[in-house]
Amino acid sequence: MYESFYGFQKKPFQLVPNPDFLYLSPKHRNALTYLEYGIKEGAGFILLTGEIGTGKTTLIRHLLNKVESKIDVAVIFNTNVNASQLLKLILQEFELEPDADDKTKNLDILYQFLIEKYAEKRQVLLIIDEAQNLGNDELEETRMLSNLHTDDAPMLQIMLVGQPELKTKIEAPNLAQLRQRIVVNYHLVPLNRKEMELYIDSRLTKAGGQSKIFQSAALDEIFEATGGTPRTVNLICDMALVYGFADGLQQIDRKIIKEVISDKGDLILSRETSNILPGIEQNKQDKNTAERVTLLETAVLQLQQHDNASRILEKELISLRTSHEKLLVEYEQLKQKYKLMEKHNLKKKQKRLFW
């Protein structure tokens, strides 16, 4: 509709998760680093959480594009199922034929598949999206799937992706064993004001258009309304371009954003926005409130993730120390060889002088 007017080759603010449009903010880049580390190190369980619309699924699709050639991956999106149905879905996603009613047989089919992949030296990864919908029984069943492992690594890696309720569920006392198996976890928070501006510009240019179509005042209005949640930003920006096209405007100003929110706000600003600042009344007169709270949330999450970071750094330190010790040994060996050569050369020289 408005693509040719603004010079786009495609719509820049589609709601379908598209890894081609992924903007790696510092938060998303950190999340991706944690996920890649977990996969590379063979972590049994990996946990990614975040509010609705913060970009979890887009990030996962981007990750899959990077690893699918090296790893056998199954992705489950339908999580409103019981434990038996979940197992059948997993088998189907791995292109295995499940037994209609025999759970024991289905487990055996999965385990035989994992053993075959281990023999082929292939990693196997199961990703369960929207995992907050799983009940405690289903989450416990998921943990049981990780019981088949070698001496040093699980044959099946499991990544749980979901909304913040998932973290609350996993804190339940009866899921302590699952919680203890989570080696890597990351919580994705909304973008701050500057990140949101770069996010919008990135999508505009990737769609083939020009950046800076949205004026600074318009961006302030968008951030105040959305709190930096990417999906809600997409909704407002898409409608704003429709309104701008209708009015023949090459740039989107604050007035257009206010019109969009006034006309479509009830549809656009749903639960995605209401959960950005839980328990806090947003002050419409203070545009920096949401950004300050987001920064505080990020700081708290960084503290929560300190243990994981410490483990990663400790592992790297051990590796460096081992390499250093090896180099010291090699250095001492070279020193000894050099001394022997010097001694040998000195004897030869003395022999020549004697004659």
Tab-separated table of N, CA and C in Angstrom, residues 144-200:
chain	number	residue	atom	x	y	z
A	144	MET	N	12.790	-35.491	32.092
A	144	MET	CA	13.075	-36.919	31.983
A	144	MET	C	13.691	-37.269	30.623
A	145	LEU	N	13.352	-36.472	29.592
A	145	LEU	CA	13.888	-36.741	28.253
A	145	LEU	C	15.402	-36.521	28.197
A	146	SER	N	15.912	-35.745	29.149
A	146	SER	CA	17.350	-35.437	29.142
A	146	SER	C	18.172	-36.482	29.897
A	147	ASN	N	17.523	-37.538	30.367
A	147	ASN	CA	18.227	-38.526	31.182
A	147	ASN	C	19.197	-39.397	30.392
A	148	LEU	N	18.998	-39.474	29.082
A	148	LEU	CA	19.925	-40.271	28.267
A	148	LEU	C	21.135	-39.400	27.925
A	149	HIS	N	22.286	-39.784	28.440
A	149	HIS	CA	23.483	-38.975	28.199
A	149	HIS	C	24.715	-39.866	28.232
A	150	THR	N	25.802	-39.328	27.670
A	150	THR	CA	27.093	-40.012	27.726
A	150	THR	C	27.762	-39.665	29.051
A	151	ASP	N	29.032	-40.038	29.199
A	151	ASP	CA	29.742	-39.727	30.439
A	151	ASP	C	29.911	-38.229	30.651
A	152	ASP	N	29.972	-37.459	29.549
A	152	ASP	CA	30.274	-36.034	29.704
A	152	ASP	C	29.264	-35.082	29.080
A	153	ALA	N	28.213	-35.604	28.437
A	153	ALA	CA	27.266	-34.686	27.801
A	153	ALA	C	25.925	-35.371	27.556
A	154	PRO	N	24.821	-34.586	27.572
A	154	PRO	CA	23.514	-35.163	27.256
A	154	PRO	C	23.397	-35.439	25.760
A	155	MET	N	22.650	-36.481	25.393
A	155	MET	CA	22.422	-36.761	23.975
A	155	MET	C	21.347	-35.847	23.394
A	156	LEU	N	20.516	-35.271	24.267
A	156	LEU	CA	19.469	-34.355	23.827
A	156	LEU	C	19.591	-33.055	24.605
A	157	GLN	N	19.840	-31.954	23.883
A	157	GLN	CA	19.822	-30.628	24.496
A	157	GLN	C	18.418	-30.058	24.364
A	158	ILE	N	17.970	-29.365	25.399
A	158	ILE	CA	16.615	-28.822	25.400
A	158	ILE	C	16.665	-27.329	25.703
A	159	MET	N	16.033	-26.531	24.828
A	159	MET	CA	15.939	-25.090	25.026
A	159	MET	C	14.479	-24.735	25.285
A	160	LEU	N	14.213	-24.157	26.456
A	160	LEU	CA	12.876	-23.708	26.816
A	160	LEU	C	12.782	-22.206	26.574
A	161	VAL	N	11.783	-21.796	25.801
A	161	VAL	CA	11.607	-20.381	25.465
A	161	VAL	C	10.205	-19.971	25.893
A	162	GLY	N	10.091	-18.877	26.625
A	162	GLY	CA	8.754	-18.491	27.061
A	162	GLY	C	8.698	-17.135	27.734
A	163	GLN	N	7.497	-16.798	28.178
A	163	GLN	CA	7.244	-15.544	28.862
A	163	GLN	C	7.704	-15.640	30.323
A	164	PRO	N	7.729	-14.516	31.046
A	164	PRO	CA	8.254	-14.531	32.423
A	164	PRO	C	7.584	-15.550	33.349
A	165	GLU	N	6.321	-15.914	33.052
A	165	GLU	CA	5.639	-16.913	33.884
A	165	GLU	C	6.398	-18.238	33.920
A	166	LEU	N	7.168	-18.497	32.865
A	166	LEU	CA	7.933	-19.747	32.807
A	166	LEU	C	8.958	-19.797	33.937
A	167	LYS	N	9.628	-18.676	34.190
A	167	LYS	CA	10.611	-18.643	35.279
A	167	LYS	C	9.923	-18.891	36.622
A	168	THR	N	8.726	-18.328	36.786
A	168	THR	CA	7.967	-18.532	38.023
A	168	THR	C	7.614	-20.003	38.199
A	169	LYS	N	7.172	-20.641	37.098
A	169	LYS	CA	6.811	-22.062	37.158
A	169	LYS	C	7.990	-22.925	37.566
A	170	ILE	N	9.139	-22.623	36.987
A	170	ILE	CA	10.319	-23.448	37.235
A	170	ILE	C	10.808	-23.314	38.681
A	171	GLU	N	10.398	-22.230	39.357
A	171	GLU	CA	10.774	-22.044	40.757
A	171	GLU	C	9.985	-22.942	41.698
A	172	ALA	N	8.972	-23.655	41.181
A	172	ALA	CA	8.153	-24.532	42.031
A	172	ALA	C	9.029	-25.619	42.657
A	173	PRO	N	8.782	-25.954	43.939
A	173	PRO	CA	9.619	-26.952	44.632
A	173	PRO	C	9.684	-28.294	43.914
A	174	ASN	N	8.568	-28.719	43.293
A	174	ASN	CA	8.575	-30.034	42.641
A	174	ASN	C	9.325	-30.049	41.309
A	175	LEU	N	9.826	-28.873	40.890
A	175	LEU	CA	10.613	-28.814	39.650
A	175	LEU	C	12.079	-28.482	39.946
A	176	ALA	N	12.500	-28.764	41.173
A	176	ALA	CA	13.881	-28.442	41.580
A	176	ALA	C	14.902	-29.137	40.695
A	177	GLN	N	14.629	-30.396	40.320
A	177	GLN	CA	15.591	-31.137	39.497
A	177	GLN	C	15.732	-30.507	38.113
A	178	LEU	N	14.619	-30.036	37.562
A	178	LEU	CA	14.678	-29.342	36.261
A	178	LEU	C	15.467	-28.049	36.405
A	179	ARG	N	15.173	-27.294	37.451
A	179	ARG	CA	15.840	-26.005	37.677
A	179	ARG	C	17.352	-26.181	37.796
A	180	GLN	N	17.769	-27.247	38.467
A	180	GLN	CA	19.194	-27.493	38.663
A	180	GLN	C	19.912	-27.865	37.376
A	181	ARG	N	19.169	-28.308	36.370
A	181	ARG	CA	19.798	-28.714	35.106
A	181	ARG	C	19.929	-27.559	34.113
A	182	ILE	N	19.363	-26.412	34.450
A	182	ILE	CA	19.457	-25.261	33.545
A	182	ILE	C	20.834	-24.631	33.704
A	183	VAL	N	21.663	-24.800	32.690
A	183	VAL	CA	23.047	-24.321	32.737
A	183	VAL	C	23.144	-22.872	32.271
A	184	VAL	N	22.351	-22.521	31.261
A	184	VAL	CA	22.404	-21.179	30.678
A	184	VAL	C	21.001	-20.593	30.683
A	185	ASN	N	20.854	-19.360	31.166
A	185	ASN	CA	19.543	-18.703	31.071
A	185	ASN	C	19.726	-17.216	30.812
A	186	TYR	N	18.764	-16.638	30.095
A	186	TYR	CA	18.819	-15.214	29.783
A	186	TYR	C	17.386	-14.679	29.724
A	187	HIS	N	17.188	-13.483	30.265
A	187	HIS	CA	15.873	-12.833	30.234
A	187	HIS	C	15.960	-11.595	29.339
A	188	LEU	N	15.154	-11.558	28.307
A	188	LEU	CA	15.190	-10.478	27.318
A	188	LEU	C	14.220	-9.379	27.731
A	189	VAL	N	14.710	-8.143	27.815
A	189	VAL	CA	13.870	-7.005	28.207
A	189	VAL	C	13.677	-6.073	27.006
A	190	PRO	N	12.675	-5.174	27.063
A	190	PRO	CA	12.427	-4.256	25.947
A	190	PRO	C	13.613	-3.339	25.659
A	191	LEU	N	13.555	-2.690	24.511
A	191	LEU	CA	14.603	-1.771	24.075
A	191	LEU	C	14.495	-0.449	24.843
A	192	ASN	N	15.635	0.213	25.039
A	192	ASN	CA	15.561	1.573	25.575
A	192	ASN	C	15.317	2.540	24.402
A	193	ARG	N	15.227	3.827	24.714
A	193	ARG	CA	14.837	4.816	23.685
A	193	ARG	C	15.811	4.834	22.502
A	194	LYS	N	17.125	4.836	22.786
A	194	LYS	CA	18.117	4.879	21.715
A	194	LYS	C	18.088	3.593	20.898
A	195	GLU	N	17.991	2.445	21.584
A	195	GLU	CA	17.930	1.158	20.882
A	195	GLU	C	16.701	1.078	19.996
A	196	MET	N	15.585	1.610	20.484
A	196	MET	CA	14.357	1.592	19.687
A	196	MET	C	14.524	2.399	18.403
A	197	GLU	N	15.176	3.546	18.499
A	197	GLU	CA	15.413	4.373	17.307
A	197	GLU	C	16.278	3.616	16.294
A	198	LEU	N	17.341	2.976	16.770
A	198	LEU	CA	18.210	2.201	15.877
A	198	LEU	C	17.467	0.998	15.292
A	199	TYR	N	16.594	0.409	16.098
A	199	TYR	CA	15.773	-0.726	15.639
A	199	TYR	C	14.877	-0.297	14.477
A	200	ILE	N	14.201	0.838	14.632
A	200	ILE	CA	13.307	1.341	13.584
A	200	ILE	C	14.097	1.676	12.320
